[in-house]
């Protein structure tokens, strides 16, 4: 049985992920259906032949056998002609199965918070040069370094609605030491 291709970065655009197996599924289903129709047509043709052989000269049974054989040949012709009709209309219709679904590629974000001593090399617990955040802009801890606060305010004026979910003093333990002196904060984007 054929194995479907794995999703991979598109060769012409590495920022996209090409999922080729959707087209392969469609092609596989089409090929499977043609095979099933061929098998069923052969079986019905054999049933018609057996009925004819056992008819013993009975004209109604011979007519029934001929109907079975005619139906199987007609079904087989319809199934096999579908490919020819599609190819005559547009040969690229049959090649669409080779195309891939293209999705924006998103790289995996590490599960752990990256360790950082930047901004707090001496493990200080003091929030020097910190300012209080505006009301409604924070959840836990309302102080942050003034330079970071200015950058956050610039982001807000650009139409991004944010909230600080945790600033100084931190409400929970952090591996990154910069949380303990106001040099970093956890920020979320609000939808309202």
PDB file of C-alpha atoms in Angstrom:
ATOM      1  CA  UNK A   1       0.000   0.000   0.000  1.00  0.00           C
ATOM      2  CA  UNK A   2       1.311   3.438  -0.907  1.00  0.00           C
ATOM      3  CA  UNK A   3       2.371   5.682   1.960  1.00  0.00           C
ATOM      4  CA  UNK A   4       1.260   9.305   1.747  1.00  0.00           C
ATOM      5  CA  UNK A   5       3.885  12.065   1.754  1.00  0.00           C
ATOM      6  CA  UNK A   6       4.701  13.941   4.949  1.00  0.00           C
ATOM      7  CA  UNK A   7       3.943  17.631   5.283  1.00  0.00           C
ATOM      8  CA  UNK A   8       7.078  19.697   4.641  1.00  0.00           C
ATOM      9  CA  UNK A   9       8.237  23.229   3.899  1.00  0.00           C
ATOM     10  CA  UNK A  10       7.387  24.291   0.344  1.00  0.00           C
ATOM     11  CA  UNK A  11      10.460  24.404  -1.888  1.00  0.00           C
ATOM     12  CA  UNK A  12       9.407  27.663  -3.575  1.00  0.00           C
ATOM     13  CA  UNK A  13       8.333  29.432  -0.325  1.00  0.00           C
ATOM     14  CA  UNK A  14       9.908  28.209   2.955  1.00  0.00           C
ATOM     15  CA  UNK A  15       7.430  30.287   4.996  1.00  0.00           C
ATOM     16  CA  UNK A  16       4.654  27.932   3.834  1.00  0.00           C
ATOM     17  CA  UNK A  17       3.970  24.310   4.750  1.00  0.00           C
ATOM     18  CA  UNK A  18       2.944  22.069   1.834  1.00  0.00           C
ATOM     19  CA  UNK A  19       0.562  19.244   2.692  1.00  0.00           C
ATOM     20  CA  UNK A  20       0.586  17.035  -0.393  1.00  0.00           C
ATOM     21  CA  UNK A  21      -1.463  14.146   0.836  1.00  0.00           C
ATOM     22  CA  UNK A  22      -4.864  15.821   0.380  1.00  0.00           C
ATOM     23  CA  UNK A  23      -4.434  15.592  -3.380  1.00  0.00           C
ATOM     24  CA  UNK A  24      -3.061  12.082  -2.931  1.00  0.00           C
ATOM     25  CA  UNK A  25      -6.224  11.098  -1.037  1.00  0.00           C
ATOM     26  CA  UNK A  26      -8.418  12.364  -3.872  1.00  0.00           C
ATOM     27  CA  UNK A  27      -6.318  10.533  -6.466  1.00  0.00           C
ATOM     28  CA  UNK A  28      -6.319   7.389  -4.315  1.00  0.00           C
ATOM     29  CA  UNK A  29     -10.097   7.467  -3.901  1.00  0.00           C
ATOM     30  CA  UNK A  30     -10.555   8.000  -7.658  1.00  0.00           C
ATOM     31  CA  UNK A  31      -8.237   5.107  -8.534  1.00  0.00           C
ATOM     32  CA  UNK A  32      -9.867   2.893  -5.897  1.00  0.00           C
ATOM     33  CA  UNK A  33     -13.351   3.693  -7.272  1.00  0.00           C
ATOM     34  CA  UNK A  34     -12.278   2.820 -10.834  1.00  0.00           C
ATOM     35  CA  UNK A  35     -10.853  -0.486  -9.555  1.00  0.00           C
ATOM     36  CA  UNK A  36     -14.021  -1.305  -7.586  1.00  0.00           C
ATOM     37  CA  UNK A  37     -16.196  -0.527 -10.617  1.00  0.00           C
ATOM     38  CA  UNK A  38     -14.026  -2.819 -12.752  1.00  0.00           C
ATOM     39  CA  UNK A  39     -14.303  -5.664 -10.242  1.00  0.00           C
ATOM     40  CA  UNK A  40     -18.079  -5.218  -9.863  1.00  0.00           C
ATOM     41  CA  UNK A  41     -18.529  -5.104 -13.640  1.00  0.00           C
ATOM     42  CA  UNK A  42     -16.573  -8.347 -13.986  1.00  0.00           C
ATOM     43  CA  UNK A  43     -18.644 -10.038 -11.264  1.00  0.00           C
ATOM     44  CA  UNK A  44     -21.970  -8.912 -12.774  1.00  0.00           C
ATOM     45  CA  UNK A  45     -20.795 -10.059 -16.201  1.00  0.00           C
ATOM     46  CA  UNK A  46     -19.980 -13.485 -14.724  1.00  0.00           C
ATOM     47  CA  UNK A  47     -23.405 -13.592 -13.018  1.00  0.00           C
ATOM     48  CA  UNK A  48     -25.008 -12.868 -16.393  1.00  0.00           C
ATOM     49  CA  UNK A  49     -22.941 -15.642 -17.964  1.00  0.00           C
ATOM     50  CA  UNK A  50     -23.936 -18.152 -15.277  1.00  0.00           C
ATOM     51  CA  UNK A  51     -27.614 -17.218 -15.696  1.00  0.00           C
ATOM     52  CA  UNK A  52     -27.293 -17.698 -19.470  1.00  0.00           C
ATOM     53  CA  UNK A  53     -25.583 -21.086 -19.053  1.00  0.00           C
ATOM     54  CA  UNK A  54     -28.271 -22.311 -16.660  1.00  0.00           C
ATOM     55  CA  UNK A  55     -31.164 -20.882 -18.703  1.00  0.00           C
ATOM     56  CA  UNK A  56     -31.607 -24.140 -20.592  1.00  0.00           C
ATOM     57  CA  UNK A  57     -33.134 -22.396 -23.600  1.00  0.00           C
ATOM     58  CA  UNK A  58     -35.638 -20.381 -21.498  1.00  0.00           C
ATOM     59  CA  UNK A  59     -35.957 -17.065 -23.389  1.00  0.00           C
ATOM     60  CA  UNK A  60     -36.908 -15.011 -20.301  1.00  0.00           C
ATOM     61  CA  UNK A  61     -33.792 -16.234 -18.428  1.00  0.00           C
ATOM     62  CA  UNK A  62     -31.614 -15.529 -21.475  1.00  0.00           C
ATOM     63  CA  UNK A  63     -33.089 -11.992 -21.607  1.00  0.00           C
ATOM     64  CA  UNK A  64     -32.297 -11.532 -17.907  1.00  0.00           C
ATOM     65  CA  UNK A  65     -28.712 -12.729 -18.504  1.00  0.00           C
ATOM     66  CA  UNK A  66     -28.312 -10.330 -21.422  1.00  0.00           C
ATOM     67  CA  UNK A  67     -29.600  -7.486 -19.217  1.00  0.00           C
ATOM     68  CA  UNK A  68     -26.970  -8.332 -16.551  1.00  0.00           C
ATOM     69  CA  UNK A  69     -24.181  -8.399 -19.126  1.00  0.00           C
ATOM     70  CA  UNK A  70     -25.376  -5.193 -20.827  1.00  0.00           C
ATOM     71  CA  UNK A  71     -25.595  -3.377 -17.470  1.00  0.00           C
ATOM     72  CA  UNK A  72     -22.092  -4.431 -16.465  1.00  0.00           C
ATOM     73  CA  UNK A  73     -20.568  -3.352 -19.776  1.00  0.00           C
ATOM     74  CA  UNK A  74     -22.453  -0.027 -19.624  1.00  0.00           C
ATOM     75  CA  UNK A  75     -21.230   0.661 -16.061  1.00  0.00           C
ATOM     76  CA  UNK A  76     -17.679  -0.218 -17.015  1.00  0.00           C
ATOM     77  CA  UNK A  77     -17.801   2.070 -20.058  1.00  0.00           C
ATOM     78  CA  UNK A  78     -19.151   4.973 -17.969  1.00  0.00           C
ATOM     79  CA  UNK A  79     -16.419   4.537 -15.347  1.00  0.00           C
ATOM     80  CA  UNK A  80     -13.565   4.220 -17.816  1.00  0.00           C
ATOM     81  CA  UNK A  81     -14.888   7.008 -20.037  1.00  0.00           C
ATOM     82  CA  UNK A  82     -14.897   9.436 -17.078  1.00  0.00           C
ATOM     83  CA  UNK A  83     -11.098   9.648 -17.214  1.00  0.00           C
ATOM     84  CA  UNK A  84     -11.123  10.208 -20.971  1.00  0.00           C
ATOM     85  CA  UNK A  85     -13.805  12.922 -20.719  1.00  0.00           C
ATOM     86  CA  UNK A  86     -11.936  14.741 -17.936  1.00  0.00           C
ATOM     87  CA  UNK A  87      -8.704  14.526 -19.918  1.00  0.00           C
ATOM     88  CA  UNK A  88     -10.369  15.867 -23.088  1.00  0.00           C
ATOM     89  CA  UNK A  89     -11.940  18.814 -21.245  1.00  0.00           C
ATOM     90  CA  UNK A  90      -8.739  19.836 -19.491  1.00  0.00           C
ATOM     91  CA  UNK A  91      -5.692  17.609 -18.871  1.00  0.00           C
ATOM     92  CA  UNK A  92      -4.774  19.749 -15.830  1.00  0.00           C
ATOM     93  CA  UNK A  93      -7.960  18.642 -14.043  1.00  0.00           C
ATOM     94  CA  UNK A  94      -6.364  15.264 -13.529  1.00  0.00           C
ATOM     95  CA  UNK A  95      -3.064  16.845 -12.464  1.00  0.00           C
ATOM     96  CA  UNK A  96      -4.738  18.827  -9.663  1.00  0.00           C
ATOM     97  CA  UNK A  97      -4.199  15.769  -7.494  1.00  0.00           C
ATOM     98  CA  UNK A  98      -0.454  16.468  -7.581  1.00  0.00           C
ATOM     99  CA  UNK A  99      -0.842  19.905  -6.007  1.00  0.00           C
ATOM    100  CA  UNK A 100      -0.407  20.579  -2.317  1.00  0.00           C
ATOM    101  CA  UNK A 101      -2.426  22.442   0.245  1.00  0.00           C
ATOM    102  CA  UNK A 102      -0.278  25.410   1.279  1.00  0.00           C
ATOM    103  CA  UNK A 103      -0.459  26.697   4.851  1.00  0.00           C
ATOM    104  CA  UNK A 104       1.490  29.340   6.725  1.00  0.00           C
ATOM    105  CA  UNK A 105       4.417  27.636   8.474  1.00  0.00           C
ATOM    106  CA  UNK A 106       4.624  28.314  12.205  1.00  0.00           C
ATOM    107  CA  UNK A 107       7.746  27.304  14.036  1.00  0.00           C
ATOM    108  CA  UNK A 108       7.398  25.532  17.367  1.00  0.00           C
ATOM    109  CA  UNK A 109       7.832  27.744  20.402  1.00  0.00           C
ATOM    110  CA  UNK A 110       9.861  26.228  23.240  1.00  0.00           C
ATOM    111  CA  UNK A 111       7.702  24.872  26.058  1.00  0.00           C
ATOM    112  CA  UNK A 112       9.859  26.338  28.797  1.00  0.00           C
ATOM    113  CA  UNK A 113      10.395  29.958  29.669  1.00  0.00           C
ATOM    114  CA  UNK A 114      13.929  30.842  28.528  1.00  0.00           C
ATOM    115  CA  UNK A 115      16.312  31.557  31.379  1.00  0.00           C
ATOM    116  CA  UNK A 116      17.523  35.107  31.584  1.00  0.00           C
ATOM    117  CA  UNK A 117      19.736  37.022  33.970  1.00  0.00           C
ATOM    118  CA  UNK A 118      19.796  40.022  31.651  1.00  0.00           C
ATOM    119  CA  UNK A 119      18.802  43.155  33.519  1.00  0.00           C
ATOM    120  CA  UNK A 120      19.446  41.492  36.879  1.00  0.00           C
ATOM    121  CA  UNK A 121      22.973  40.066  36.979  1.00  0.00           C
ATOM    122  CA  UNK A 122      23.270  40.390  40.789  1.00  0.00           C
ATOM    123  CA  UNK A 123      19.866  38.792  41.588  1.00  0.00           C
ATOM    124  CA  UNK A 124      18.588  42.083  42.953  1.00  0.00           C
ATOM    125  CA  UNK A 125      15.093  42.211  44.467  1.00  0.00           C
ATOM    126  CA  UNK A 126      14.796  46.018  44.080  1.00  0.00           C
ATOM    127  CA  UNK A 127      12.805  47.676  41.327  1.00  0.00           C
ATOM    128  CA  UNK A 128      15.052  50.611  40.439  1.00  0.00           C
ATOM    129  CA  UNK A 129      13.811  53.209  37.953  1.00  0.00           C
ATOM    130  CA  UNK A 130      10.325  51.637  38.028  1.00  0.00           C
ATOM    131  CA  UNK A 131       7.041  53.410  37.366  1.00  0.00           C
ATOM    132  CA  UNK A 132       3.486  52.427  38.243  1.00  0.00           C
ATOM    133  CA  UNK A 133       1.385  51.126  35.364  1.00  0.00           C
ATOM    134  CA  UNK A 134      -1.880  52.840  34.472  1.00  0.00           C
ATOM    135  CA  UNK A 135      -5.004  51.428  36.105  1.00  0.00           C
ATOM    136  CA  UNK A 136      -6.547  48.578  34.100  1.00  0.00           C
ATOM    137  CA  UNK A 137      -3.237  47.793  32.372  1.00  0.00           C
ATOM    138  CA  UNK A 138      -2.080  45.085  34.772  1.00  0.00           C
ATOM    139  CA  UNK A 139      -3.310  41.968  36.527  1.00  0.00           C
ATOM    140  CA  UNK A 140      -0.567  41.085  39.051  1.00  0.00           C
ATOM    141  CA  UNK A 141       2.118  43.568  40.016  1.00  0.00           C
ATOM    142  CA  UNK A 142       1.765  47.184  38.919  1.00  0.00           C
ATOM    143  CA  UNK A 143       5.373  48.343  38.527  1.00  0.00           C
ATOM    144  CA  UNK A 144       7.818  48.041  35.653  1.00  0.00           C
ATOM    145  CA  UNK A 145      11.043  49.650  34.446  1.00  0.00           C
ATOM    146  CA  UNK A 146      10.326  53.090  32.945  1.00  0.00           C
ATOM    147  CA  UNK A 147      12.006  52.248  29.604  1.00  0.00           C
ATOM    148  CA  UNK A 148       9.855  49.127  29.189  1.00  0.00           C
ATOM    149  CA  UNK A 149       6.727  51.083  30.198  1.00  0.00           C
ATOM    150  CA  UNK A 150       7.472  53.692  27.509  1.00  0.00           C
ATOM    151  CA  UNK A 151       7.826  50.967  24.868  1.00  0.00           C
ATOM    152  CA  UNK A 152       4.546  49.373  25.971  1.00  0.00           C
ATOM    153  CA  UNK A 153       2.783  52.740  25.709  1.00  0.00           C
ATOM    154  CA  UNK A 154       4.094  53.137  22.148  1.00  0.00           C
ATOM    155  CA  UNK A 155       2.685  49.716  21.270  1.00  0.00           C
ATOM    156  CA  UNK A 156      -0.667  50.821  22.709  1.00  0.00           C
ATOM    157  CA  UNK A 157      -0.735  53.959  20.537  1.00  0.00           C
ATOM    158  CA  UNK A 158      -0.192  51.737  17.470  1.00  0.00           C
ATOM    159  CA  UNK A 159      -3.581  50.108  18.085  1.00  0.00           C
ATOM    160  CA  UNK A 160      -2.456  47.001  19.968  1.00  0.00           C
ATOM    161  CA  UNK A 161      -4.509  46.566  23.141  1.00  0.00           C
ATOM    162  CA  UNK A 162      -2.329  44.837  25.745  1.00  0.00           C
ATOM    163  CA  UNK A 163      -2.399  43.974  29.431  1.00  0.00           C
ATOM    164  CA  UNK A 164       0.467  43.075  31.746  1.00  0.00           C
ATOM    165  CA  UNK A 165      -0.471  39.769  33.326  1.00  0.00           C
ATOM    166  CA  UNK A 166       2.453  39.971  35.740  1.00  0.00           C
ATOM    167  CA  UNK A 167       4.996  42.689  36.515  1.00  0.00           C
ATOM    168  CA  UNK A 168       6.893  43.722  39.673  1.00  0.00           C
ATOM    169  CA  UNK A 169       6.503  42.377  42.321  1.00  0.00           C
ATOM    170  CA  UNK A 170       6.059  38.942  40.750  1.00  0.00           C
ATOM    171  CA  UNK A 171       3.112  36.852  41.949  1.00  0.00           C
ATOM    172  CA  UNK A 172       4.813  33.516  41.263  1.00  0.00           C
ATOM    173  CA  UNK A 173       8.293  32.000  41.074  1.00  0.00           C
ATOM    174  CA  UNK A 174      10.222  32.601  37.836  1.00  0.00           C
ATOM    175  CA  UNK A 175      13.395  31.059  36.484  1.00  0.00           C
ATOM    176  CA  UNK A 176      14.275  34.312  34.721  1.00  0.00           C
ATOM    177  CA  UNK A 177      15.780  36.678  37.279  1.00  0.00           C
ATOM    178  CA  UNK A 178      14.665  39.836  35.469  1.00  0.00           C
ATOM    179  CA  UNK A 179      11.136  39.413  36.893  1.00  0.00           C
ATOM    180  CA  UNK A 180      12.471  40.196  40.383  1.00  0.00           C
ATOM    181  CA  UNK A 181      13.626  43.753  39.630  1.00  0.00           C
ATOM    182  CA  UNK A 182      11.040  45.015  37.121  1.00  0.00           C
ATOM    183  CA  UNK A 183      13.202  44.511  34.019  1.00  0.00           C
ATOM    184  CA  UNK A 184      10.677  42.159  32.351  1.00  0.00           C
ATOM    185  CA  UNK A 185       6.977  41.376  32.488  1.00  0.00           C
ATOM    186  CA  UNK A 186       4.448  38.902  31.145  1.00  0.00           C
ATOM    187  CA  UNK A 187       2.225  40.599  28.563  1.00  0.00           C
ATOM    188  CA  UNK A 188      -0.939  39.444  26.818  1.00  0.00           C
ATOM    189  CA  UNK A 189      -2.978  40.895  23.959  1.00  0.00           C
ATOM    190  CA  UNK A 190      -6.591  41.824  24.775  1.00  0.00           C
ATOM    191  CA  UNK A 191      -9.336  41.346  22.234  1.00  0.00           C
ATOM    192  CA  UNK A 192     -11.632  44.088  23.557  1.00  0.00           C
TER     193      UNK A 192
END
